[in-house]
GROMACS .gro file of C-alpha atoms in nm:
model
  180
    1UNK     CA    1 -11.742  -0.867 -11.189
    2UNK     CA    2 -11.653  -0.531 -11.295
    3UNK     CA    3 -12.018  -0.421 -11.312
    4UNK     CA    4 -11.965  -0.487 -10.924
    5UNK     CA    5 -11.658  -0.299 -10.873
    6UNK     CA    6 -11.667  -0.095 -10.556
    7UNK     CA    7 -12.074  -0.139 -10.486
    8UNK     CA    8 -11.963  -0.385 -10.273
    9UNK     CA    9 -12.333  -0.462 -10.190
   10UNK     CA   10 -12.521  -0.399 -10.511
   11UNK     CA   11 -12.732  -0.071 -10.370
   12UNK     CA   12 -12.832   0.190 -10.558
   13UNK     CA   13 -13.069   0.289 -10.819
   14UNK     CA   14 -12.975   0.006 -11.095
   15UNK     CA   15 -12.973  -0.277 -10.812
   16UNK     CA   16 -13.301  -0.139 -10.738
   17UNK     CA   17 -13.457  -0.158 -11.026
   18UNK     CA   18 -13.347  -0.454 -11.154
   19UNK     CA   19 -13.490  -0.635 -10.803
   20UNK     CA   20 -13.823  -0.458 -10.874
   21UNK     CA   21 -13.848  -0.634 -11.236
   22UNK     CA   22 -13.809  -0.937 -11.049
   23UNK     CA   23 -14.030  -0.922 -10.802
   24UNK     CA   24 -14.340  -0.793 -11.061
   25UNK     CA   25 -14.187  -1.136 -11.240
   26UNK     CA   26 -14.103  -0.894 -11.537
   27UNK     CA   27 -13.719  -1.061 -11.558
   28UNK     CA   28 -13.481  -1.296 -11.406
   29UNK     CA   29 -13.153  -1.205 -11.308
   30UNK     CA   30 -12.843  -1.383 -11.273
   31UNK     CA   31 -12.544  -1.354 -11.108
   32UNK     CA   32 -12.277  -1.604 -11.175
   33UNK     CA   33 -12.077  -1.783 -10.926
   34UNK     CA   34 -11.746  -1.696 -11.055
   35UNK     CA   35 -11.878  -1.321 -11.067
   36UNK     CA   36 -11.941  -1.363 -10.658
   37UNK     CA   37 -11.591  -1.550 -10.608
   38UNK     CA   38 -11.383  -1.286 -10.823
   39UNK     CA   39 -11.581  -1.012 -10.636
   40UNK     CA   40 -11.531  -1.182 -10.252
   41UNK     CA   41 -11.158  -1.134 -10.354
   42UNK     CA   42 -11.143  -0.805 -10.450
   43UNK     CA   43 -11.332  -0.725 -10.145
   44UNK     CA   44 -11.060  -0.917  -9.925
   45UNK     CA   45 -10.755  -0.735 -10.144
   46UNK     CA   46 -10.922  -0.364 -10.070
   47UNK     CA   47 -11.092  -0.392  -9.800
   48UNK     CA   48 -10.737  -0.314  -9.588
   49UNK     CA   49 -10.639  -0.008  -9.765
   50UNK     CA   50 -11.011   0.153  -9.786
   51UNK     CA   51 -11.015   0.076  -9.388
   52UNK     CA   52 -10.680   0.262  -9.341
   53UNK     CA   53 -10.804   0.557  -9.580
   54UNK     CA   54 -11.158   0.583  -9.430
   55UNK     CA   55 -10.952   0.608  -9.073
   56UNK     CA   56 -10.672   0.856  -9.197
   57UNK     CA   57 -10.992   1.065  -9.345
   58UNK     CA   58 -11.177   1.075  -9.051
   59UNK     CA   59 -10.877   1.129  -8.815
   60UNK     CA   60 -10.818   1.371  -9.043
   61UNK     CA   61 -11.180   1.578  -9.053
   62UNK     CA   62 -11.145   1.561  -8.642
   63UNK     CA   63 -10.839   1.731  -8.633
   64UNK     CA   64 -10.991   2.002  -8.859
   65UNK     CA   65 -11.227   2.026  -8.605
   66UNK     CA   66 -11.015   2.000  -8.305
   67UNK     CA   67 -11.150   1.690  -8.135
   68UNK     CA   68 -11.068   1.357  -8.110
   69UNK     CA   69 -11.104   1.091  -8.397
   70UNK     CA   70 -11.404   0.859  -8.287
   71UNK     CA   71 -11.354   0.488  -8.296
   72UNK     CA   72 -11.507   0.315  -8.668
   73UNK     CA   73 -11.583  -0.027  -8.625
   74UNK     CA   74 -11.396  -0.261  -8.803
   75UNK     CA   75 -11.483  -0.380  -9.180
   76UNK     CA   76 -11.643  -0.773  -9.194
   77UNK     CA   77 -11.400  -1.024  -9.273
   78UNK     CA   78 -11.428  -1.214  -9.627
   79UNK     CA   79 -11.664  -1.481  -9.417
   80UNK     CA   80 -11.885  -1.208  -9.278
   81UNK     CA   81 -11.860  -1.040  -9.627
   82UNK     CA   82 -11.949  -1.322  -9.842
   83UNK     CA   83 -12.237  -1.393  -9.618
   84UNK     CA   84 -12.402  -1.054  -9.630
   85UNK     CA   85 -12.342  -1.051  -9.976
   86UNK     CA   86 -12.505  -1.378 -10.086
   87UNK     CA   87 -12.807  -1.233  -9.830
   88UNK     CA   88 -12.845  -0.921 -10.018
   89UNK     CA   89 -12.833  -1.108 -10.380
   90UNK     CA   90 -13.121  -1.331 -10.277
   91UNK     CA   91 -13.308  -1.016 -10.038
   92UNK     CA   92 -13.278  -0.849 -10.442
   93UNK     CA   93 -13.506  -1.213 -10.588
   94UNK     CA   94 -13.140  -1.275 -10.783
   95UNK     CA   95 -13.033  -1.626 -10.895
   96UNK     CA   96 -12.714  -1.724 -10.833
   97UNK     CA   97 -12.582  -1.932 -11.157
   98UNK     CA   98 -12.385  -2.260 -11.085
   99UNK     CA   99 -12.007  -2.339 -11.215
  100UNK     CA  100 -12.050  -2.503 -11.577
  101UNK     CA  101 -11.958  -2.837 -11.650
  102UNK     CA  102 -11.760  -2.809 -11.955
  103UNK     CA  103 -11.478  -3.032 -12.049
  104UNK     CA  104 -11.092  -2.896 -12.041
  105UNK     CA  105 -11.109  -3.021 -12.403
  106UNK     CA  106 -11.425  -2.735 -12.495
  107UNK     CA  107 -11.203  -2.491 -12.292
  108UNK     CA  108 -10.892  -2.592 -12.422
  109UNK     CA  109 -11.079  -2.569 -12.846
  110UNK     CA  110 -11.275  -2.231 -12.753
  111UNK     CA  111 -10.887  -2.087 -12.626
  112UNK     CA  112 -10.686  -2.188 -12.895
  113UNK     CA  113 -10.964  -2.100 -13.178
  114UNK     CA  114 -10.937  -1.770 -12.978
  115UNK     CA  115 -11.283  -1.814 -12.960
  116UNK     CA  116 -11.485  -1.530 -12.732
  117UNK     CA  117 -11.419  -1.446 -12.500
  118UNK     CA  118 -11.081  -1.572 -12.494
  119UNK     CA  119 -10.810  -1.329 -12.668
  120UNK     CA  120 -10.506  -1.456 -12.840
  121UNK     CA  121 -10.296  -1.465 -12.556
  122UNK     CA  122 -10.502  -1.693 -12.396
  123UNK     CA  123 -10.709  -1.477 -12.157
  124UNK     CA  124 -11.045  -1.576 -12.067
  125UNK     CA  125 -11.108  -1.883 -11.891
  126UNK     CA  126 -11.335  -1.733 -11.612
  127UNK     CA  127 -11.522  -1.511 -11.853
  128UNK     CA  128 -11.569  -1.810 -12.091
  129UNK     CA  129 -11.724  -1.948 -11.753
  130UNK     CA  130 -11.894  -1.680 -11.727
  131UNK     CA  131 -12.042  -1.684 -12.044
  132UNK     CA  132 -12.126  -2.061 -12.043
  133UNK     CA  133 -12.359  -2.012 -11.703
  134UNK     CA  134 -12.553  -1.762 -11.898
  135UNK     CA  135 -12.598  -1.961 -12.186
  136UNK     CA  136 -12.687  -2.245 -11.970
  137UNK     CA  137 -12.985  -2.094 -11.856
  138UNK     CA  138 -13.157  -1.911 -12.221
  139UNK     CA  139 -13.299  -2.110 -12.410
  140UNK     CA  140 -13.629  -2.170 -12.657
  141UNK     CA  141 -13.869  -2.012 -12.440
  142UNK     CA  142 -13.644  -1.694 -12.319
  143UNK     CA  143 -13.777  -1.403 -12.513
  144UNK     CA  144 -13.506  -1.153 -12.413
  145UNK     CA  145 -13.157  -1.189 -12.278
  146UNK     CA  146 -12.943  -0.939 -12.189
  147UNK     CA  147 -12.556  -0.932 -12.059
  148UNK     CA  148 -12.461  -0.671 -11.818
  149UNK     CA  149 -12.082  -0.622 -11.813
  150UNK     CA  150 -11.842  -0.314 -11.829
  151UNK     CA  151 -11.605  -0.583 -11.986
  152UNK     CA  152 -11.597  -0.481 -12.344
  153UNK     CA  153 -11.293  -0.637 -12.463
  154UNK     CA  154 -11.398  -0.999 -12.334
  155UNK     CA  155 -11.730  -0.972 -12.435
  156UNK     CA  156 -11.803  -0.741 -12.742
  157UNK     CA  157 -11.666  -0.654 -13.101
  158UNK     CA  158 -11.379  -0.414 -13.077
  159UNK     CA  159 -11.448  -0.119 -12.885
  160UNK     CA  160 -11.818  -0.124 -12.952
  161UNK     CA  161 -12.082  -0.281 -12.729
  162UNK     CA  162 -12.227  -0.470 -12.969
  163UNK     CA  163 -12.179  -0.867 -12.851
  164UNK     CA  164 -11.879  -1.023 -12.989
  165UNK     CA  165 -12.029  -1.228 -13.311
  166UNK     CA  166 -11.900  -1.532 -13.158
  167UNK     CA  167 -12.128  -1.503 -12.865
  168UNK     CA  168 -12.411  -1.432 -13.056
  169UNK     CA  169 -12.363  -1.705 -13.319
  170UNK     CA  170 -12.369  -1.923 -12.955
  171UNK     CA  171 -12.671  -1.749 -12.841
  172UNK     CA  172 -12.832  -1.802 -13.147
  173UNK     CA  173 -12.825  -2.139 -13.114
  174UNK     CA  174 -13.013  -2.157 -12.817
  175UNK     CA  175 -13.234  -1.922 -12.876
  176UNK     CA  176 -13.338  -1.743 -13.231
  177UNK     CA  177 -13.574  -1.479 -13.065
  178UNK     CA  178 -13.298  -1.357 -12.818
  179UNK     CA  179 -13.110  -1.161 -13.095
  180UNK     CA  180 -13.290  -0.866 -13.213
   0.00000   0.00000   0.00000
């Protein structure tokens, strides 16, 4: 989700790209479920105060100029927003990944064995959900797999970027080529 934060639409040059991969059927992209619920709430906790800001700006730029503040139409709901957003992931040729069905009991083991990406306070149940849609979909055949996240602490070893070693031990498993 944080590789989300504040493109609320996925534009821009990286979005781009990645879409263009896809559509030359160089690479298939993901996006988990979880990663569109977490960011559909950020979007409904900041939407108000960027609306108020964006008006106080602008109010503010008009009375620089000595005129009157025009009207900005409103911001979509969460409805409206989840829609557009769902439109633009598949307009970009992205796959949205499914909720896992894991047991509480995995969960419950992978927590307490403080297993990636859970910490030792217990943190991590929607990243470990996270992590179990993408391993869902690699396996013998994928020849590359990569994880985009500005999560570090979830996902890799220390402060590095380097995959945690439990994840790759997982990813391993499904798939020996995938680790380089």
């Amino acid at each position: 989700t944080n590789a989300l934060q504040d493109n609320w639409l996925l534009t821009g040059e990286a979005f781009t790209f990645l879409s263009d991969l896809v559509a030359k059927g160089e690479a298939q992209v993901y996006v988990s479920e979880i990663t569109l619920l977490e960011h559909i709430r950020h979007f409904k906790q900041k939407a108000p105060s960027i609306e108020a800001e964006g008006k106080s700006i602008l109010s503010a730029y008009f009375r620089l100029l000595g005129k009157k503040s025009p009207k900005i139409p409103p911001l979509p709901d969460a409805t409206q927003f989840q829609k557009r957003l769902r439109k633009r992931i598949q307009a970009l040729g992205f796959e949205v990944l499914a909720i896992p069905e894991v047991s509480h009991g995995d969960l419950i083991q992978r927590d307490l064995s403080e297993r990636k990406p859970f910490n030792s306070s217990g943190r991590g149940y929607r990243d470990a959900l996270i992590w179990l849609s993408f391993l869902h979909v690699v396996d013998e055949d994928t020849t590359k797999a990569v994880v985009v996240t500005s999560n570090h602490k979830d996902y890799c070893q220390g402060d590095s970027e380097n995959l945690h070693p439990d994840l790759i031990d997982e990813l391993q498993t499904k798939c020996e080529s995938c680790i380089g």
